[in-house]
Amino acid sequence: MEYNLKVKLIHEEARLPYRANAGDAGLDLFSVEEKIIKSGESALIATGIQMELPEGTEAQVRPRSGLALKHSITVLNSPGTIDEGYRGEVKVILINHGKEDFRVEKQMRIAQMVIAPVLLVNLVETESLSDSVRDKGGFGSSGK
Ligand SMILES: O=c1ccn([C@H]2C[C@H](O)[C@@H](COP(=O)(O)OP(=O)(O)OP(=O)(O)O)O2)c(=O)[nH]1
Ligand SMILES: [Mg+2]
């Protein structure tokens, strides 16, 4: 099944999200800003795009592993959630966990976005839940 992702470029240096290889889950997001993120600090980076997601989907904003490995740059609120109805500019909250300051360049691929299906459930308040094998076990209950 094919879906269309409508993207509006709202900055002269904005670029469409980029799929580096056919079949890649992640669509890379580009910065339209130049900004230095000091060691230990975070910054909100503009991408210059607005989107219309397919019905029943969200976009998850995730780190790029190369930036994480080489520069300790990651997405602070990973995975960031882009709601289907959001029409504002997509922005990325980067955090610099490294010892060195990091320079975000214009047109740098700063993060990636994965479009995922969403179950829009009805909320049903109840007094009783069905039995399960796990029951209330969690947080290491199954051992190492
Ligand atoms: O990394 C992100 C996360 C969110 N958003 C945009 C799209 C999303 O639909 C909206 C709201 O995000 P979220 O629900 O995570 O934030 P909130 O603090 O709950 O704000 P709101 O009250 O607007 O929902 O902000 C981004 O552009 N980038
Ligand atoms: Mg919200």
Coordinates of N, CA, C and O in Angstrom, one line a residue, residues 16 61 64 130:
L16 N 13.0 18.6 1.1 CA 12.1 17.5 1.4 C 12.8 16.5 2.2 O 14.0 16.2 2.0
V61 N 10.1 11.3 15.5 CA 11.4 12.0 15.3 C 12.4 11.3 16.1 O 12.3 11.3 17.3
R64 N 19.8 10.2 14.7 CA 20.6 9.5 13.7 C 21.7 8.9 14.5 O 22.5 9.5 15.2
S130 N -9.0 -8.6 32.4 CA -8.9 -10.0 32.1 C -7.6 -10.5 32.8 O -6.6 -9.8 33.0

